[in-house]
Amino acid sequence: MPTPYDRTTRRTFLDRLARATGALVLAPISSACAARAAEPSKPGDPRAVPRERPAGWDPIEFNRARGNAGAIPASYLPSINGPDGDAKHLGKHLPYIPNFERARFPAGAIALMWGDSSKGYAAHPNAAPSQANPEGHWFNWIRIRKAVAGDAEERESRFSAWPHPRPGDNGAYRASRGDAPGADSGKDTIYIAELPSDVRPGDLVRIHAHCITHGEYVDFLVVPS
Ligand SMILES: [Fe+2]
C-alpha cells in the first residue's frame, strides 16, 4: 500500500510527463473525476495528513514541519524557513474562500484562492510555462475531504494547465474581477474544485493541494452556503 507521499511522488512524475508530452496522463488510482479513497492516518509520520482538524491547529507550523519532512521541494525550504516564510511563502499557499458570486460556479463545487490578504499573507500568483519558467506556476491538484475521523470520500480536482484547464480536467478557473483568470500575474485566479458527494454547506473540509513549483499544503475550511 503506497503512503500518501509515495502517491504524490508518482503524481509529480506523471504531471511532468504530461507537460513534457502535452498529453494528459492519469494515474490508475485517479481519473479526472474519480472519488478517492481516503488515505490512512499515520500518527508519527511527519508527512501524514490528519483527517480531522487537530486541536490547536496551526496551518503555518504544520505545513512548515511537513514541508521540511519532504512535502515541499528542498529548493524552497530556505524561503519557508526564512524571516518572511510565514506570510510570503507558507501563508501564500494556504487556501481561503473568496467573496465570489455563488451563481458563477456549479453546485457541488467550491471556489478557492491562495494567500489570504486579510491575514497578511501574500497572494499566490499563477503563470503558464515560459522560457524563463518552463514549469509554470499554479496548483495542479486539489483534494477535498470531509474532516471526519472515519472513512470518507476524497475528491480530487485536476488542473493540468493554466489559465485554461485541458480537456479531461475536472477543475475550472474563474477571475475574481472580469473574465480573465490571468490578470494581475494570475493573482486574480479563482480555482473551482469539486466537493465530495457527502459534503454540505457548513461542513468542515480538509483542503490538500499541490503547487507544481512549491509543493503540497494542507488546511481546513468551512464550506460556505
Ligand atoms: Fe506556489
PDB file of C-alpha atoms and ligand atoms in Angstrom:
ATOM      1  CA  MET A   1       0.000   0.000   0.000  1.00  0.00           C
ATOM      2  CA  PRO A   2       1.659   3.251  -1.030  1.00  0.00           C
ATOM      3  CA  THR A   3       1.979   6.013   1.508  1.00  0.00           C
ATOM      4  CA  PRO A   4       0.462   9.431   0.758  1.00  0.00           C
ATOM      5  CA  TYR A   5       3.984  10.594  -0.005  1.00  0.00           C
ATOM      6  CA  ASP A   6       4.574   7.739  -2.442  1.00  0.00           C
ATOM      7  CA  ARG A   7       1.413   8.595  -4.292  1.00  0.00           C
ATOM      8  CA  THR A   8       2.411  12.224  -4.512  1.00  0.00           C
ATOM      9  CA  THR A   9       5.817  11.353  -5.897  1.00  0.00           C
ATOM     10  CA  ARG A  10       4.178   9.271  -8.607  1.00  0.00           C
ATOM     11  CA  ARG A  11       1.731  12.029  -9.406  1.00  0.00           C
ATOM     12  CA  THR A  12       4.505  14.573  -9.689  1.00  0.00           C
ATOM     13  CA  PHE A  13       6.209  12.305 -12.195  1.00  0.00           C
ATOM     14  CA  LEU A  14       3.012  11.926 -14.178  1.00  0.00           C
ATOM     15  CA  ASP A  15       2.363  15.649 -14.076  1.00  0.00           C
ATOM     16  CA  ARG A  16       5.813  16.358 -15.502  1.00  0.00           C
ATOM     17  CA  LEU A  17       5.324  13.669 -18.110  1.00  0.00           C
ATOM     18  CA  ALA A  18       2.019  15.219 -19.097  1.00  0.00           C
ATOM     19  CA  ARG A  19       3.582  18.646 -19.507  1.00  0.00           C
ATOM     20  CA  ALA A  20       6.521  17.253 -21.427  1.00  0.00           C
ATOM     21  CA  THR A  21       4.333  15.345 -23.859  1.00  0.00           C
ATOM     22  CA  GLY A  22       1.458  17.784 -23.997  1.00  0.00           C
ATOM     23  CA  ALA A  23      -0.844  14.912 -23.103  1.00  0.00           C
ATOM     24  CA  LEU A  24      -2.978  14.267 -20.087  1.00  0.00           C
ATOM     25  CA  VAL A  25      -1.549  11.339 -18.137  1.00  0.00           C
ATOM     26  CA  LEU A  26      -3.595   9.982 -15.316  1.00  0.00           C
ATOM     27  CA  ALA A  27      -2.551   7.679 -12.533  1.00  0.00           C
ATOM     28  CA  PRO A  28      -4.564   4.455 -12.451  1.00  0.00           C
ATOM     29  CA  ILE A  29      -5.856   5.281  -8.999  1.00  0.00           C
ATOM     30  CA  SER A  30      -7.430   8.547 -10.075  1.00  0.00           C
ATOM     31  CA  SER A  31      -9.246   9.542 -13.204  1.00  0.00           C
ATOM     32  CA  ALA A  32     -10.047  13.210 -13.526  1.00  0.00           C
ATOM     33  CA  CYS A  33     -13.452  12.854 -11.905  1.00  0.00           C
ATOM     34  CA  ALA A  34     -12.790   9.927  -9.594  1.00  0.00           C
ATOM     35  CA  ALA A  35     -13.547   9.886  -5.957  1.00  0.00           C
ATOM     36  CA  ARG A  36     -10.527   8.793  -3.985  1.00  0.00           C
ATOM     37  CA  ALA A  37     -10.274   6.504  -1.035  1.00  0.00           C
ATOM     38  CA  ALA A  38      -9.055   8.425   1.980  1.00  0.00           C
ATOM     39  CA  GLU A  39      -5.500   7.619   2.936  1.00  0.00           C
ATOM     40  CA  PRO A  40      -4.868   6.009   6.296  1.00  0.00           C
ATOM     41  CA  SER A  41      -3.950   8.271   9.137  1.00  0.00           C
ATOM     42  CA  LYS A  42      -0.433   7.561  10.360  1.00  0.00           C
ATOM     43  CA  PRO A  43       0.315   9.317  13.616  1.00  0.00           C
ATOM     44  CA  GLY A  44       4.016   9.917  13.985  1.00  0.00           C
ATOM     45  CA  ASP A  45       4.680  10.138  10.256  1.00  0.00           C
ATOM     46  CA  PRO A  46       5.759  13.763   9.674  1.00  0.00           C
ATOM     47  CA  ARG A  47       4.233  13.645   6.203  1.00  0.00           C
ATOM     48  CA  ALA A  48       0.880  12.235   7.351  1.00  0.00           C
ATOM     49  CA  VAL A  49      -2.159  14.379   6.717  1.00  0.00           C
ATOM     50  CA  PRO A  50      -4.691  14.488   9.565  1.00  0.00           C
ATOM     51  CA  ARG A  51      -8.249  13.502   8.764  1.00  0.00           C
ATOM     52  CA  GLU A  52      -9.713  15.862  11.333  1.00  0.00           C
ATOM     53  CA  ARG A  53      -8.504  19.325  12.298  1.00  0.00           C
ATOM     54  CA  PRO A  54      -6.262  18.783  15.308  1.00  0.00           C
ATOM     55  CA  ALA A  55      -6.807  20.794  18.483  1.00  0.00           C
ATOM     56  CA  GLY A  56      -4.770  23.977  18.316  1.00  0.00           C
ATOM     57  CA  TRP A  57      -4.365  23.604  14.543  1.00  0.00           C
ATOM     58  CA  ASP A  58      -1.709  25.950  13.191  1.00  0.00           C
ATOM     59  CA  PRO A  59      -1.502  25.601   9.393  1.00  0.00           C
ATOM     60  CA  ILE A  60       1.720  27.593   9.196  1.00  0.00           C
ATOM     61  CA  GLU A  61       3.594  25.380  11.633  1.00  0.00           C
ATOM     62  CA  PHE A  62       2.022  22.180  10.306  1.00  0.00           C
ATOM     63  CA  ASN A  63       2.970  22.939   6.725  1.00  0.00           C
ATOM     64  CA  ARG A  64       6.437  24.114   7.681  1.00  0.00           C
ATOM     65  CA  ALA A  65       7.099  20.826   9.514  1.00  0.00           C
ATOM     66  CA  ARG A  66       5.560  18.696   6.778  1.00  0.00           C
ATOM     67  CA  GLY A  67       7.386  20.701   4.150  1.00  0.00           C
ATOM     68  CA  ASN A  68      10.727  20.180   5.860  1.00  0.00           C
ATOM     69  CA  ALA A  69       9.877  16.458   6.010  1.00  0.00           C
ATOM     70  CA  GLY A  70       9.595  16.292   2.229  1.00  0.00           C
ATOM     71  CA  ALA A  71       6.255  17.748   1.147  1.00  0.00           C
ATOM     72  CA  ILE A  72       7.932  20.944  -0.099  1.00  0.00           C
ATOM     73  CA  PRO A  73      10.860  20.927  -2.559  1.00  0.00           C
ATOM     74  CA  ALA A  74      14.293  21.351  -0.995  1.00  0.00           C
ATOM     75  CA  SER A  75      14.907  24.424  -3.142  1.00  0.00           C
ATOM     76  CA  TYR A  76      12.021  26.235  -1.418  1.00  0.00           C
ATOM     77  CA  LEU A  77      12.915  25.304   2.167  1.00  0.00           C
ATOM     78  CA  PRO A  78      15.181  28.328   2.762  1.00  0.00           C
ATOM     79  CA  SER A  79      12.213  30.525   1.831  1.00  0.00           C
ATOM     80  CA  ILE A  80       9.663  28.857   4.107  1.00  0.00           C
ATOM     81  CA  ASN A  81      12.173  28.782   6.958  1.00  0.00           C
ATOM     82  CA  GLY A  82      13.366  32.340   6.389  1.00  0.00           C
ATOM     83  CA  PRO A  83      12.225  35.533   8.096  1.00  0.00           C
ATOM     84  CA  ASP A  84       9.374  36.069   5.599  1.00  0.00           C
ATOM     85  CA  GLY A  85       8.430  32.409   5.473  1.00  0.00           C
ATOM     86  CA  ASP A  86       5.093  32.631   7.252  1.00  0.00           C
ATOM     87  CA  ALA A  87       3.416  35.319   5.160  1.00  0.00           C
ATOM     88  CA  LYS A  88       5.260  35.273   1.865  1.00  0.00           C
ATOM     89  CA  HIS A  89       5.742  31.566   1.362  1.00  0.00           C
ATOM     90  CA  LEU A  90       3.666  29.330   3.642  1.00  0.00           C
ATOM     91  CA  GLY A  91       0.661  31.637   4.036  1.00  0.00           C
ATOM     92  CA  LYS A  92       0.779  32.333   0.315  1.00  0.00           C
ATOM     93  CA  HIS A  93      -0.072  28.680  -0.322  1.00  0.00           C
ATOM     94  CA  LEU A  94      -2.925  28.335   2.180  1.00  0.00           C
ATOM     95  CA  PRO A  95      -6.449  28.236   0.748  1.00  0.00           C
ATOM     96  CA  TYR A  96      -9.206  30.671   1.530  1.00  0.00           C
ATOM     97  CA  ILE A  97     -12.724  31.246   0.278  1.00  0.00           C
ATOM     98  CA  PRO A  98     -13.032  34.432  -1.770  1.00  0.00           C
ATOM     99  CA  ASN A  99     -16.041  36.674  -1.858  1.00  0.00           C
ATOM    100  CA  PHE A 100     -17.368  35.398  -5.154  1.00  0.00           C
ATOM    101  CA  GLU A 101     -20.832  35.106  -6.632  1.00  0.00           C
ATOM    102  CA  ARG A 102     -22.255  31.664  -5.965  1.00  0.00           C
ATOM    103  CA  ALA A 103     -24.054  31.728  -9.310  1.00  0.00           C
ATOM    104  CA  ARG A 104     -20.752  31.791 -11.184  1.00  0.00           C
ATOM    105  CA  PHE A 105     -19.811  28.178 -10.495  1.00  0.00           C
ATOM    106  CA  PRO A 106     -21.656  24.839 -10.382  1.00  0.00           C
ATOM    107  CA  ALA A 107     -23.460  23.267  -7.455  1.00  0.00           C
ATOM    108  CA  GLY A 108     -21.283  20.716  -5.712  1.00  0.00           C
ATOM    109  CA  ALA A 109     -18.161  22.828  -6.126  1.00  0.00           C
ATOM    110  CA  ILE A 110     -16.212  25.327  -4.039  1.00  0.00           C
ATOM    111  CA  ALA A 111     -14.314  28.479  -5.032  1.00  0.00           C
ATOM    112  CA  LEU A 112     -10.800  28.771  -3.603  1.00  0.00           C
ATOM    113  CA  MET A 113      -7.919  31.202  -3.706  1.00  0.00           C
ATOM    114  CA  TRP A 114      -4.482  31.051  -2.074  1.00  0.00           C
ATOM    115  CA  GLY A 115      -2.874  33.567   0.254  1.00  0.00           C
ATOM    116  CA  ASP A 116      -5.482  35.473   2.250  1.00  0.00           C
ATOM    117  CA  SER A 117      -4.515  39.146   2.380  1.00  0.00           C
ATOM    118  CA  SER A 118      -6.820  39.683   5.373  1.00  0.00           C
ATOM    119  CA  LYS A 119      -4.371  37.505   7.327  1.00  0.00           C
ATOM    120  CA  GLY A 120      -1.373  39.365   5.967  1.00  0.00           C
ATOM    121  CA  TYR A 121      -0.426  36.632   3.514  1.00  0.00           C
ATOM    122  CA  ALA A 122       0.960  37.292   0.051  1.00  0.00           C
ATOM    123  CA  ALA A 123      -1.386  36.433  -2.799  1.00  0.00           C
ATOM    124  CA  HIS A 124      -0.305  33.395  -4.786  1.00  0.00           C
ATOM    125  CA  PRO A 125       0.487  34.236  -8.415  1.00  0.00           C
ATOM    126  CA  ASN A 126      -0.084  31.833 -11.297  1.00  0.00           C
ATOM    127  CA  ALA A 127       1.884  31.509 -14.520  1.00  0.00           C
ATOM    128  CA  ALA A 128       1.865  29.391 -17.644  1.00  0.00           C
ATOM    129  CA  PRO A 129       5.131  27.712 -18.676  1.00  0.00           C
ATOM    130  CA  SER A 130       7.516  30.129 -20.359  1.00  0.00           C
ATOM    131  CA  GLN A 131      11.128  30.285 -21.409  1.00  0.00           C
ATOM    132  CA  ALA A 132      12.005  31.916 -18.110  1.00  0.00           C
ATOM    133  CA  ASN A 133       9.923  29.431 -16.127  1.00  0.00           C
ATOM    134  CA  PRO A 134       9.493  26.178 -18.085  1.00  0.00           C
ATOM    135  CA  GLU A 135       7.486  24.542 -15.324  1.00  0.00           C
ATOM    136  CA  GLY A 136       4.958  27.327 -14.943  1.00  0.00           C
ATOM    137  CA  HIS A 137       3.366  28.016 -11.583  1.00  0.00           C
ATOM    138  CA  TRP A 138      -0.106  27.006 -10.444  1.00  0.00           C
ATOM    139  CA  PHE A 139      -1.915  24.426  -8.303  1.00  0.00           C
ATOM    140  CA  ASN A 140      -2.345  21.318 -10.418  1.00  0.00           C
ATOM    141  CA  TRP A 141      -4.441  19.296  -8.000  1.00  0.00           C
ATOM    142  CA  ILE A 142      -6.763  19.968  -5.112  1.00  0.00           C
ATOM    143  CA  ARG A 143      -8.070  17.138  -2.916  1.00  0.00           C
ATOM    144  CA  ILE A 144     -11.034  17.787  -0.664  1.00  0.00           C
ATOM    145  CA  ARG A 145     -12.325  15.515   2.072  1.00  0.00           C
ATOM    146  CA  LYS A 146     -14.886  15.982   4.813  1.00  0.00           C
ATOM    147  CA  ALA A 147     -12.907  16.417   8.025  1.00  0.00           C
ATOM    148  CA  VAL A 148     -14.126  13.350   9.888  1.00  0.00           C
ATOM    149  CA  ALA A 149     -12.284  10.573  11.692  1.00  0.00           C
ATOM    150  CA  GLY A 150     -13.756   7.676   9.751  1.00  0.00           C
ATOM    151  CA  ASP A 151     -13.603   6.779   6.100  1.00  0.00           C
ATOM    152  CA  ALA A 152     -14.826   9.473   3.735  1.00  0.00           C
ATOM    153  CA  GLU A 153     -14.661  10.190   0.045  1.00  0.00           C
ATOM    154  CA  GLU A 154     -11.813  12.400  -1.072  1.00  0.00           C
ATOM    155  CA  ARG A 155     -12.472  14.229  -4.311  1.00  0.00           C
ATOM    156  CA  GLU A 156      -9.588  15.339  -6.466  1.00  0.00           C
ATOM    157  CA  SER A 157      -9.858  18.196  -8.945  1.00  0.00           C
ATOM    158  CA  ARG A 158      -7.147  18.399 -11.563  1.00  0.00           C
ATOM    159  CA  PHE A 159      -5.802  21.457 -13.330  1.00  0.00           C
ATOM    160  CA  SER A 160      -3.358  20.292 -15.981  1.00  0.00           C
ATOM    161  CA  ALA A 161      -2.700  23.741 -17.387  1.00  0.00           C
ATOM    162  CA  TRP A 162      -3.234  27.386 -16.539  1.00  0.00           C
ATOM    163  CA  PRO A 163      -5.052  29.747 -17.265  1.00  0.00           C
ATOM    164  CA  HIS A 164      -7.264  27.247 -19.081  1.00  0.00           C
ATOM    165  CA  PRO A 165      -7.701  23.623 -17.981  1.00  0.00           C
ATOM    166  CA  ARG A 166      -7.141  20.893 -20.537  1.00  0.00           C
ATOM    167  CA  PRO A 167      -9.920  18.626 -21.809  1.00  0.00           C
ATOM    168  CA  GLY A 168     -10.472  15.964 -19.190  1.00  0.00           C
ATOM    169  CA  ASP A 169      -9.660  18.200 -16.250  1.00  0.00           C
ATOM    170  CA  ASN A 170     -12.465  18.469 -13.724  1.00  0.00           C
ATOM    171  CA  GLY A 171     -11.198  21.706 -12.209  1.00  0.00           C
ATOM    172  CA  ALA A 172     -12.042  25.119 -13.620  1.00  0.00           C
ATOM    173  CA  TYR A 173     -10.866  28.705 -13.280  1.00  0.00           C
ATOM    174  CA  ARG A 174     -12.688  31.962 -12.781  1.00  0.00           C
ATOM    175  CA  ALA A 175     -11.435  35.512 -12.367  1.00  0.00           C
ATOM    176  CA  SER A 176     -12.302  37.481  -9.257  1.00  0.00           C
ATOM    177  CA  ARG A 177     -12.573  40.586 -11.432  1.00  0.00           C
ATOM    178  CA  GLY A 178     -13.762  40.312 -15.013  1.00  0.00           C
ATOM    179  CA  ASP A 179     -13.437  37.175 -17.078  1.00  0.00           C
ATOM    180  CA  ALA A 180      -9.654  36.712 -17.464  1.00  0.00           C
ATOM    181  CA  PRO A 181      -8.035  34.455 -14.817  1.00  0.00           C
ATOM    182  CA  GLY A 182      -4.618  35.614 -15.992  1.00  0.00           C
ATOM    183  CA  ALA A 183      -4.982  39.189 -14.765  1.00  0.00           C
ATOM    184  CA  ASP A 184      -2.590  40.643 -12.183  1.00  0.00           C
ATOM    185  CA  SER A 185       0.094  37.954 -12.672  1.00  0.00           C
ATOM    186  CA  GLY A 186      -2.545  35.324 -12.084  1.00  0.00           C
ATOM    187  CA  LYS A 187      -3.308  36.615  -8.587  1.00  0.00           C
ATOM    188  CA  ASP A 188      -6.857  37.138  -9.819  1.00  0.00           C
ATOM    189  CA  THR A 189      -7.406  33.414 -10.433  1.00  0.00           C
ATOM    190  CA  ILE A 190     -10.135  31.578  -8.551  1.00  0.00           C
ATOM    191  CA  TYR A 191      -9.937  27.780  -8.551  1.00  0.00           C
ATOM    192  CA  ILE A 192     -13.247  25.918  -8.831  1.00  0.00           C
ATOM    193  CA  ALA A 193     -12.889  22.475  -7.241  1.00  0.00           C
ATOM    194  CA  GLU A 194     -15.373  19.638  -6.851  1.00  0.00           C
ATOM    195  CA  LEU A 195     -16.701  18.725  -3.411  1.00  0.00           C
ATOM    196  CA  PRO A 196     -17.174  15.118  -2.302  1.00  0.00           C
ATOM    197  CA  SER A 197     -20.769  13.926  -2.512  1.00  0.00           C
ATOM    198  CA  ASP A 198     -21.124  13.751   1.286  1.00  0.00           C
ATOM    199  CA  VAL A 199     -20.166  17.394   1.905  1.00  0.00           C
ATOM    200  CA  ARG A 200     -22.818  20.002   2.677  1.00  0.00           C
ATOM    201  CA  PRO A 201     -22.655  23.747   3.382  1.00  0.00           C
ATOM    202  CA  GLY A 202     -21.352  24.321   6.883  1.00  0.00           C
ATOM    203  CA  ASP A 203     -19.172  21.199   6.867  1.00  0.00           C
ATOM    204  CA  LEU A 204     -15.514  21.436   7.756  1.00  0.00           C
ATOM    205  CA  VAL A 205     -13.372  20.042   4.952  1.00  0.00           C
ATOM    206  CA  ARG A 206      -9.698  19.320   4.564  1.00  0.00           C
ATOM    207  CA  ILE A 207      -8.026  21.001   1.611  1.00  0.00           C
ATOM    208  CA  HIS A 208      -4.859  19.248   0.420  1.00  0.00           C
ATOM    209  CA  ALA A 209      -3.387  20.892  -2.659  1.00  0.00           C
ATOM    210  CA  HIS A 210      -0.234  20.878  -4.726  1.00  0.00           C
ATOM    211  CA  CYS A 211       1.590  23.841  -6.254  1.00  0.00           C
ATOM    212  CA  ILE A 212       3.748  22.483  -9.064  1.00  0.00           C
ATOM    213  CA  THR A 213       6.579  24.800  -8.063  1.00  0.00           C
ATOM    214  CA  HIS A 214       6.362  24.828  -4.278  1.00  0.00           C
ATOM    215  CA  GLY A 215       4.870  21.515  -3.155  1.00  0.00           C
ATOM    216  CA  GLU A 216       1.954  20.394  -1.012  1.00  0.00           C
ATOM    217  CA  TYR A 217      -0.073  22.341   1.539  1.00  0.00           C
ATOM    218  CA  VAL A 218      -2.902  21.350   3.883  1.00  0.00           C
ATOM    219  CA  ASP A 219      -5.548  23.355   5.695  1.00  0.00           C
ATOM    220  CA  PHE A 220      -9.168  23.111   6.856  1.00  0.00           C
ATOM    221  CA  LEU A 221     -12.052  25.352   5.765  1.00  0.00           C
ATOM    222  CA  VAL A 222     -15.794  25.520   6.339  1.00  0.00           C
ATOM    223  CA  VAL A 223     -17.842  25.131   3.166  1.00  0.00           C
ATOM    224  CA  PRO A 224     -19.958  28.256   2.701  1.00  0.00           C
ATOM    225  CA  SER A 225     -23.645  28.168   1.869  1.00  0.00           C
TER     226      SER A 225
HETATM  227 FE    FE B   1       3.478  28.370  -5.455  1.00  0.00          FE
END
